[in-house]
Short mmCIF file of C-alpha atoms and ligand atoms in Angstrom, two decimals:
data_model
loop_
_atom_site.label_atom_id
_atom_site.label_comp_id
_atom_site.label_asym_id
_atom_site.label_seq_id
_atom_site.Cartn_x
_atom_site.Cartn_y
_atom_site.Cartn_z
CA UNK A 1 54.65 80.10 33.68
CA UNK A 2 55.91 83.48 34.87
CA UNK A 3 58.81 85.55 33.58
CA UNK A 4 61.21 87.78 35.50
CA UNK A 5 60.29 90.74 33.30
CA UNK A 6 62.53 93.13 35.21
CA UNK A 7 65.54 91.16 33.97
CA UNK A 8 64.36 90.91 30.36
CA UNK A 9 64.36 93.35 27.46
CA UNK A 10 60.69 94.24 27.26
CA UNK A 11 59.45 96.78 24.71
CA UNK A 12 58.31 100.08 26.15
CA UNK A 13 55.29 100.25 23.90
CA UNK A 14 53.52 97.73 21.71
CA UNK A 15 54.21 99.67 18.52
CA UNK A 16 57.91 98.88 19.05
CA UNK A 17 57.11 95.50 17.48
CA UNK A 18 56.46 97.24 14.18
CA UNK A 19 60.20 97.60 13.58
CA UNK A 20 60.24 93.84 12.87
CA UNK A 21 58.02 94.27 9.81
CA UNK A 22 60.85 95.56 7.68
CA UNK A 23 62.85 92.37 8.28
CA UNK A 24 60.70 89.76 6.61
CA UNK A 25 63.83 88.02 5.25
CA UNK A 26 64.46 86.96 8.86
CA UNK A 27 62.14 83.96 9.53
CA UNK A 28 61.76 84.92 13.19
CA UNK A 29 60.54 88.40 12.24
CA UNK A 30 58.32 86.96 9.51
CA UNK A 31 56.67 84.55 11.96
CA UNK A 32 53.51 85.96 13.54
CA UNK A 33 54.54 84.16 16.71
CA UNK A 34 58.24 84.91 17.01
CA UNK A 35 58.14 88.57 16.10
CA UNK A 36 56.63 88.84 19.59
CA UNK A 37 59.41 86.74 21.11
CA UNK A 38 60.09 89.46 23.71
CA UNK A 39 56.74 88.52 25.27
CA UNK A 40 57.40 84.75 25.30
CA UNK A 41 61.14 84.51 25.86
CA UNK A 42 61.40 80.95 27.22
CA UNK A 43 63.91 79.82 24.55
CA UNK A 44 66.48 82.10 22.86
CA UNK A 45 64.93 83.35 19.62
CA UNK A 46 67.61 81.86 17.38
CA UNK A 47 66.58 78.41 18.60
CA UNK A 48 62.87 78.88 17.98
CA UNK A 49 61.35 76.75 15.26
CA UNK A 50 59.14 78.40 12.63
CA UNK A 51 57.32 77.21 9.54
CA UNK A 52 55.82 80.64 8.85
CA UNK A 53 52.94 80.43 11.33
CA UNK A 54 50.77 83.35 12.33
CA UNK A 55 50.44 85.13 8.97
CA UNK A 56 46.81 85.72 9.83
CA UNK A 57 44.58 88.72 9.36
CA UNK A 58 41.90 90.46 11.31
CA UNK A 59 39.00 91.05 8.93
CA UNK A 60 36.28 93.61 9.39
CA UNK A 61 33.12 91.61 8.60
CA UNK A 62 30.04 93.82 8.41
CA UNK A 63 27.92 91.09 6.81
CA UNK A 64 28.55 88.74 9.70
CA UNK A 65 28.20 91.73 12.02
CA UNK A 66 24.67 92.31 10.74
CA UNK A 67 23.83 88.68 11.50
CA UNK A 68 25.32 88.97 14.98
CA UNK A 69 23.64 92.31 15.64
CA UNK A 70 26.74 94.52 15.76
CA UNK A 71 26.80 97.93 14.08
CA UNK A 72 28.88 98.38 10.90
CA UNK A 73 32.57 98.69 11.71
CA UNK A 74 32.30 96.75 14.95
CA UNK A 75 32.63 93.04 14.19
CA UNK A 76 36.00 91.52 13.33
CA UNK A 77 37.00 87.97 12.49
CA UNK A 78 40.51 86.84 13.36
CA UNK A 79 41.09 84.23 10.68
CA UNK A 80 43.42 81.66 12.21
CA UNK A 81 42.47 79.17 9.51
CA UNK A 82 45.20 80.76 7.39
CA UNK A 83 47.98 79.14 9.39
CA UNK A 84 50.22 76.61 7.60
CA UNK A 85 48.23 73.62 8.86
CA UNK A 86 44.90 75.44 8.65
CA UNK A 87 44.20 76.13 12.31
CA UNK A 88 45.33 78.32 15.20
CA UNK A 89 47.11 75.29 16.66
CA UNK A 90 50.29 76.27 14.77
CA UNK A 91 50.74 79.27 17.08
CA UNK A 92 51.12 76.97 20.04
CA UNK A 93 52.88 74.19 18.19
CA UNK A 94 55.74 76.42 17.09
CA UNK A 95 56.30 77.23 20.76
CA UNK A 96 55.96 73.68 22.14
CA UNK A 97 58.07 72.35 19.29
CA UNK A 98 60.80 74.87 20.07
CA UNK A 99 60.77 73.86 23.70
CA UNK A 100 60.83 70.15 22.83
CA UNK A 101 63.88 70.67 20.65
CA UNK A 102 65.59 72.78 23.29
CA UNK A 103 65.37 69.85 25.72
CA UNK A 104 66.58 67.40 23.09
CA UNK A 105 63.34 65.52 22.41
CA UNK A 106 63.32 63.29 19.35
CA UNK A 107 59.69 62.18 19.39
CA UNK A 108 56.56 64.15 20.22
CA UNK A 109 53.07 62.84 20.87
CA UNK A 110 49.58 64.25 21.21
CA UNK A 111 45.98 63.16 21.48
CA UNK A 112 43.83 65.19 19.20
CA UNK A 113 40.41 65.90 17.83
CA UNK A 114 42.43 66.52 14.67
CA UNK A 115 44.01 69.94 14.44
CA UNK A 116 46.73 69.48 17.02
CA UNK A 117 47.80 66.30 15.28
CA UNK A 118 47.73 67.99 11.87
CA UNK A 119 49.89 70.76 13.27
CA UNK A 120 52.39 68.47 15.01
CA UNK A 121 52.63 66.27 11.91
CA UNK A 122 53.33 69.33 9.78
CA UNK A 123 56.07 70.71 12.04
CA UNK A 124 57.72 67.30 12.18
CA UNK A 125 57.66 66.74 8.45
CA UNK A 126 58.68 70.26 7.40
CA UNK A 127 61.57 70.53 9.83
CA UNK A 128 62.56 66.83 10.03
CA UNK A 129 63.60 67.57 13.61
CA UNK A 130 61.28 65.12 15.41
CA UNK A 131 58.99 62.14 14.81
CA UNK A 132 55.26 62.62 15.43
CA UNK A 133 53.09 60.06 17.25
CA UNK A 134 49.40 60.88 17.07
CA UNK A 135 46.48 59.46 19.02
CA UNK A 136 42.98 59.94 17.65
CA UNK A 137 39.60 58.63 18.78
CA UNK A 138 37.95 56.26 16.35
CA UNK A 139 35.53 57.86 13.92
CA UNK A 140 35.82 61.15 15.76
CA UNK A 141 38.11 63.02 13.46
CA UNK A 142 37.11 65.14 10.48
CA UNK A 143 38.58 63.89 7.22
CA UNK A 144 40.43 67.08 6.38
CA UNK A 145 42.42 66.72 9.59
CA UNK A 146 43.03 62.98 9.41
CA UNK A 147 44.22 63.37 5.83
CA UNK A 148 46.84 65.86 7.00
CA UNK A 149 48.32 63.58 9.67
CA UNK A 150 48.51 60.72 7.19
CA UNK A 151 49.85 62.81 4.32
CA UNK A 152 52.56 64.42 6.47
CA UNK A 153 53.69 60.95 7.47
CA UNK A 154 52.93 60.89 11.21
CA UNK A 155 52.57 57.62 13.08
CA UNK A 156 48.80 57.67 13.66
CA UNK A 157 47.30 55.51 16.40
CA UNK A 158 43.54 55.22 16.28
CA UNK A 159 42.13 54.32 19.71
CA UNK A 160 38.65 52.88 20.08
CA UNK A 161 37.05 55.65 22.12
CA UNK A 162 36.69 59.42 22.01
CA UNK A 163 39.08 62.31 22.62
CA UNK A 164 38.91 62.03 26.39
CA UNK A 165 39.96 58.35 26.13
CA UNK A 166 42.79 59.11 23.72
CA UNK A 167 43.97 61.90 26.00
CA UNK A 168 44.16 59.59 29.03
CA UNK A 169 46.16 57.03 27.02
CA UNK A 170 48.63 59.41 25.45
CA UNK A 171 49.62 60.64 28.90
CA UNK A 172 50.38 57.09 30.04
CA UNK A 173 52.21 56.17 26.86
CA UNK A 174 54.38 59.27 26.68
CA UNK A 175 55.40 58.77 30.29
CA UNK A 176 56.21 55.12 29.70
CA UNK A 177 58.21 55.71 26.51
CA UNK A 178 59.70 59.10 27.36
CA UNK A 179 57.99 60.90 24.46
CA UNK A 180 57.53 64.68 24.62
CA UNK A 181 53.84 65.53 25.04
CA UNK A 182 52.53 68.48 23.04
CA UNK A 183 48.89 68.42 24.18
CA UNK A 184 47.29 71.56 25.52
CA UNK A 185 48.48 70.54 28.99
CA UNK A 186 51.83 71.68 27.60
CA UNK A 187 52.29 75.21 28.96
CA UNK A 188 54.55 76.32 26.09
CA UNK A 189 51.72 75.95 23.62
CA UNK A 190 49.77 78.54 25.54
CA UNK A 191 52.74 80.91 25.29
CA UNK A 192 52.55 80.67 21.49
CA UNK A 193 48.80 81.15 21.51
CA UNK A 194 49.16 84.45 23.36
CA UNK A 195 50.39 85.92 20.09
CA UNK A 196 46.92 85.61 18.53
CA UNK A 197 45.94 88.45 20.84
CA UNK A 198 49.09 90.43 20.04
CA UNK A 199 48.21 90.25 16.35
CA UNK A 200 44.62 91.30 17.05
CA UNK A 201 45.95 94.38 18.85
CA UNK A 202 48.44 94.99 16.07
CA UNK A 203 45.66 94.91 13.47
CA UNK A 204 43.65 97.38 15.58
CA UNK A 205 46.69 99.67 15.71
CA UNK A 206 47.29 98.64 19.31
CA UNK A 207 43.83 99.62 20.46
CA UNK A 208 42.11 97.21 22.82
CA UNK A 209 38.72 95.93 21.56
CA UNK A 210 35.73 95.51 23.88
CA UNK A 211 35.26 91.76 23.46
CA UNK A 212 37.20 88.68 22.46
CA UNK A 213 34.90 85.76 21.61
CA UNK A 214 36.40 82.29 21.32
CA UNK A 215 35.14 78.71 21.15
CA UNK A 216 36.01 76.63 24.22
CA UNK A 217 37.24 73.05 23.90
CA UNK A 218 40.30 72.20 25.95
CA UNK A 219 40.34 75.89 26.91
CA UNK A 220 43.91 76.49 25.78
CA UNK A 221 43.07 79.58 23.77
CA UNK A 222 40.96 81.21 26.44
CA UNK A 223 43.66 80.50 29.04
CA UNK A 224 46.36 81.88 26.77
CA UNK A 225 44.34 85.01 25.99
CA UNK A 226 43.83 85.69 29.69
CA UNK A 227 47.55 85.33 30.32
CA UNK A 228 48.40 87.56 27.36
CA UNK A 229 46.27 90.43 28.61
CA UNK A 230 47.31 89.91 32.23
CA UNK A 231 50.94 90.27 31.24
CA UNK A 232 50.40 93.20 28.88
CA UNK A 233 48.63 95.02 31.69
CA UNK A 234 51.32 94.05 34.18
CA UNK A 235 53.97 95.41 31.82
CA UNK A 236 52.05 98.65 31.35
CA UNK A 237 51.72 98.04 27.59
CA UNK A 238 47.91 98.37 27.68
CA UNK A 239 45.70 100.30 30.05
CA UNK A 240 42.57 98.21 29.75
CA UNK A 241 41.72 94.53 29.31
CA UNK A 242 38.94 93.43 26.91
CA UNK A 243 36.16 91.14 28.10
CA UNK A 244 36.25 87.48 27.16
CA UNK A 245 33.36 85.33 26.00
CA UNK A 246 33.99 81.59 25.82
CA UNK A 247 31.52 79.56 23.81
CA UNK A 248 30.86 75.89 24.46
CA UNK A 249 28.85 73.59 22.23
CA UNK A 250 25.71 72.57 24.11
CA UNK A 251 26.78 68.93 23.74
CA UNK A 252 30.14 69.57 25.44
CA UNK A 253 29.40 72.23 28.00
CA UNK A 254 31.40 71.50 31.16
CA UNK A 255 32.70 75.06 31.44
CA UNK A 256 29.25 76.55 30.92
CA UNK A 257 27.67 74.28 33.51
CA UNK A 258 30.32 74.89 36.14
CA UNK A 259 30.83 78.62 35.64
CA UNK A 260 27.41 79.92 34.66
CA UNK A 261 25.13 77.38 36.35
CA UNK A 262 27.13 76.52 39.44
CA UNK A 263 28.91 79.85 39.82
CA UNK A 264 32.40 78.38 40.01
CA UNK A 265 35.21 80.93 39.80
CA UNK A 266 38.97 81.31 40.24
CA UNK A 267 38.58 83.21 43.51
CA UNK A 268 42.10 84.58 43.29
CA UNK A 269 43.58 81.10 43.32
CA UNK A 270 41.14 79.23 45.51
CA UNK A 271 38.51 77.68 43.21
CA UNK A 272 36.12 75.02 44.48
CA UNK A 273 37.97 71.93 43.26
CA UNK A 274 35.54 69.60 45.00
CA UNK A 275 32.67 70.95 42.89
CA UNK A 276 34.61 70.11 39.74
CA UNK A 277 35.30 66.55 40.96
CA UNK A 278 31.64 66.13 41.84
CA UNK A 279 30.66 67.29 38.37
CA UNK A 280 32.96 64.77 36.69
CA UNK A 281 31.80 61.97 38.98
CA UNK A 282 28.19 62.66 38.04
CA UNK A 283 29.15 62.87 34.38
CA UNK A 284 30.83 59.47 34.58
CA UNK A 285 28.01 57.92 36.60
CA UNK A 286 25.52 59.07 33.96
CA UNK A 287 27.92 57.92 31.21
CA UNK A 288 27.59 61.34 29.58
CA UNK A 289 29.82 61.72 26.56
CA UNK A 290 30.58 64.89 24.66
CA UNK A 291 28.57 65.13 21.45
CA UNK A 292 28.57 67.94 18.89
CA UNK A 293 29.11 68.46 15.17
CA UNK A 294 31.88 70.85 16.23
CA UNK A 295 34.38 68.02 16.71
CA UNK A 296 37.25 70.32 17.69
CA UNK A 297 35.38 71.28 20.87
CA UNK A 298 33.76 67.88 21.51
CA UNK A 299 35.49 67.66 24.88
CA UNK A 300 33.93 67.10 28.30
CA UNK A 301 37.08 67.25 30.44
CA UNK A 302 38.91 70.39 29.38
CA UNK A 303 42.53 70.06 30.48
CA UNK A 304 43.06 73.80 30.99
CA UNK A 305 40.01 74.27 33.18
CA UNK A 306 41.77 76.02 36.07
CA UNK A 307 43.83 78.30 33.87
CA UNK A 308 40.65 79.18 32.01
CA UNK A 309 38.66 80.22 35.06
CA UNK A 310 41.62 82.36 35.99
CA UNK A 311 41.42 83.98 32.54
CA UNK A 312 37.72 84.58 33.15
CA UNK A 313 38.62 86.45 36.32
CA UNK A 314 41.31 88.51 34.58
CA UNK A 315 39.07 89.41 31.62
CA UNK A 316 35.70 89.66 33.39
CA UNK A 317 34.62 86.78 31.19
CA UNK A 318 31.33 85.06 30.45
CA UNK A 319 30.54 81.58 29.14
CA UNK A 320 27.67 80.58 26.86
CA UNK A 321 26.56 77.42 25.11
CA UNK A 322 25.22 77.19 21.57
CA UNK A 323 23.44 74.35 19.79
CA UNK A 324 24.72 72.60 16.70
CA UNK A 325 21.93 74.29 14.78
CA UNK A 326 23.14 77.72 15.88
CA UNK A 327 26.74 76.75 15.11
CA UNK A 328 25.96 75.63 11.56
CA UNK A 329 23.77 78.62 10.76
CA UNK A 330 26.55 80.92 11.97
CA UNK A 331 29.08 78.93 9.97
CA UNK A 332 27.02 79.43 6.82
CA UNK A 333 26.97 83.18 7.49
CA UNK A 334 30.73 83.25 7.97
CA UNK A 335 31.12 81.26 4.76
CA UNK A 336 28.83 83.60 2.86
CA UNK A 337 31.14 86.40 3.99
CA UNK A 338 33.98 84.64 2.21
CA UNK A 339 35.98 83.40 5.17
CA UNK A 340 35.05 79.77 5.50
CA UNK A 341 35.57 78.12 8.85
CA UNK A 342 35.01 74.75 10.44
CA UNK A 343 32.03 74.18 12.75
CA UNK A 344 33.88 74.71 16.06
CA UNK A 345 35.10 78.12 14.89
CA UNK A 346 31.58 79.30 14.13
CA UNK A 347 30.63 78.74 17.76
CA UNK A 348 32.32 82.09 18.43
CA UNK A 349 30.00 83.88 16.00
CA UNK A 350 26.91 82.02 17.23
CA UNK A 351 27.90 82.89 20.79
CA UNK A 352 28.43 86.55 19.98
CA UNK A 353 24.95 86.64 18.43
CA UNK A 354 23.49 85.14 21.57
CA UNK A 355 25.29 87.62 23.81
CA UNK A 356 24.07 90.54 21.70
CA UNK A 357 20.50 89.27 21.90
CA UNK A 358 20.87 89.05 25.68
CA UNK A 359 22.18 92.62 25.80
CA UNK A 360 25.49 91.49 27.32
CA UNK A 361 27.38 92.67 24.24
CA UNK A 362 26.22 96.08 23.00
CA UNK A 363 25.55 96.70 19.30
CA UNK A 364 28.03 99.58 19.36
CA UNK A 365 30.90 97.58 20.84
CA UNK A 366 34.02 96.34 19.08
CA UNK A 367 33.95 92.57 19.00
CA UNK A 368 36.62 90.14 17.78
CA UNK A 369 35.52 86.57 17.07
CA UNK A 370 38.28 84.02 16.63
CA UNK A 371 37.89 81.76 13.60
CA UNK A 372 40.00 78.91 14.87
CA UNK A 373 40.11 76.59 11.86
CA UNK A 374 39.82 76.55 8.08
CA UNK A 375 36.69 75.70 6.17
CA UNK A 376 38.33 72.76 4.37
CA UNK A 377 39.02 70.93 7.62
CA UNK A 378 35.55 69.44 7.77
CA UNK A 379 33.95 69.32 4.32
CA UNK A 380 31.38 66.74 5.43
CA UNK A 381 29.61 69.16 7.76
CA UNK A 382 29.54 71.88 5.11
CA UNK A 383 28.29 69.69 2.28
CA UNK A 384 25.64 68.11 4.51
CA UNK A 385 24.35 71.57 5.46
CA UNK A 386 24.01 72.76 1.88
CA UNK A 387 22.88 69.46 0.36
CA UNK A 388 19.63 68.67 -1.38
CA UNK A 389 20.13 65.03 -0.39
CA UNK A 390 17.81 64.60 2.58
CA UNK A 391 19.39 61.28 3.46
CA UNK A 392 22.84 62.83 3.78
CA UNK A 393 21.42 65.73 5.77
CA UNK A 394 19.71 63.37 8.21
CA UNK A 395 22.70 61.10 8.56
CA UNK A 396 25.25 63.82 9.31
CA UNK A 397 23.12 66.52 10.93
CA UNK A 398 19.66 65.20 11.79
CA UNK A 399 21.19 62.89 14.38
CA UNK A 400 22.61 66.01 16.05
CA UNK A 401 19.31 67.80 16.40
CA UNK A 402 19.85 70.00 13.35
CA UNK A 403 16.57 70.22 11.47
CA UNK A 404 16.87 73.04 9.01
CA UNK A 405 19.52 74.77 7.00
CA UNK A 406 18.28 78.34 6.98
CA UNK A 407 21.21 79.62 4.91
CA UNK A 408 21.74 76.63 2.65
CA UNK A 409 23.11 77.42 -0.78
CA UNK A 410 21.67 74.52 -2.70
CA UNK A 411 23.20 73.17 -5.86
CA UNK A 412 20.79 73.40 -8.79
CA UNK A 413 20.22 70.03 -10.42
CA UNK A 414 19.85 70.24 -14.16
CA UNK A 415 20.05 67.74 -16.99
CA UNK A 416 23.03 67.80 -19.34
CA UNK A 417 21.28 69.98 -21.89
CA UNK A 418 22.44 73.42 -23.04
CA UNK A 419 18.98 75.02 -23.09
CA UNK A 420 18.10 73.61 -19.69
CA UNK A 421 21.39 74.83 -18.22
CA UNK A 422 20.92 78.34 -19.64
CA UNK A 423 17.34 78.43 -18.41
CA UNK A 424 18.42 77.38 -14.92
CA UNK A 425 21.16 80.01 -14.75
CA UNK A 426 18.77 82.75 -15.87
CA UNK A 427 16.19 81.62 -13.38
CA UNK A 428 18.54 81.60 -10.40
CA UNK A 429 21.02 84.41 -11.06
C1 LIG B 501 41.50 73.01 19.18
C2 LIG B 501 40.40 73.77 18.55
C3 LIG B 501 39.44 74.45 19.30
C4 LIG B 501 39.42 74.41 20.78
O1 LIG B 501 40.36 75.27 21.32
P1 LIG B 501 40.80 75.16 22.85
O2 LIG B 501 41.96 76.05 22.95
O3 LIG B 501 41.15 73.72 23.09
O4 LIG B 501 39.63 75.58 23.66
C5 LIG B 501 38.49 75.18 18.63
N1 LIG B 501 38.45 75.23 17.29
C6 LIG B 501 39.34 74.57 16.54
C7 LIG B 501 39.23 74.63 15.06
C8 LIG B 501 40.35 73.82 17.14
O5 LIG B 501 41.22 73.17 16.38
#
């Protein structure tokens, strides 16, 4: 999607957006998405739907920085878990929802590993403007997310199969029934997700960091970030573009395999499509399915693949893969720093650590890791990591190749006896 910027009122400098801060009584100025409406003007602002998304903060996190190998003052966490539905998906949903309403849609559908459906269900129930139809794979959705879809009253269709299966079906069904599709194939969602980068810049007083590190699932975020910086540069609002690091889970690593192993790139609009088809054919022939504890990125056929490799070109990007063990250890470090996140989000921190150890990211650089979802989204993974119950650990994590919990904070078992309890507290505190 491209705008005719020369015919639109574009701010002359990014700090012009600060004038919106004094108008928090206006929901479109309060929204962390719509206060940047000038940079995503596909629907008139008065018709944009908001539930207060994007009130998220960039946190300096020296403790996590130490773990990653970044000098004090250099590592930041953009905590998108603080959105109304608990994940960054609300940034894009407010945009897709606004577009859906502007074309008169009455029902919206999505396939989801959980957070998109939670977000859609929330927008539908808060605004009462549309009905949500949600497709999820069976047994593939974290309870925090499923509970949201159900609680918000969305029609939830559980398909036997995984995300990739649910995705294929929702496309057919929405076409057949004329339902508006809000999956990441929806380009308006990416427009909303650009604002995550605008807020990062805002928090850094409009200074461009050196690196943006983001988990890669359907590759909507990475695509949106590339577009955001491409446009800011095009508009002369920044003079430099940060580098992008996209982190796959090792059990769902299509982007890593194609970009880093096979050298696939955007080539200014002429990528090797045949190589991608060959890769998918081999994947299907070998019946390879995505598998990772980071369910939000458990995706083998990322729908935004082409847009993402374009973003990699724009931002001189790199791709890495991290194991579930690395993801959970990083997640525990993020949690210990006070900003809990779900497993997929911690892939960004694990990936940053890997890139520092490789010398790709320098210890003195300014690095922003995106924490995509809230800690409470997937309590099972967290409890299993910290548990003393070996059976639970094995069931949830052992099957995923996770063998130790280096940063486990174990509950202390003690009998219901005052002296014993006091003794235990004195021993451990
Ligand atoms: C959707 C999601 C992702 C994956 O993001 P993409 O834009 O699809 O790459 C990562 N983390 C969380 C928590 C998500 O909900």
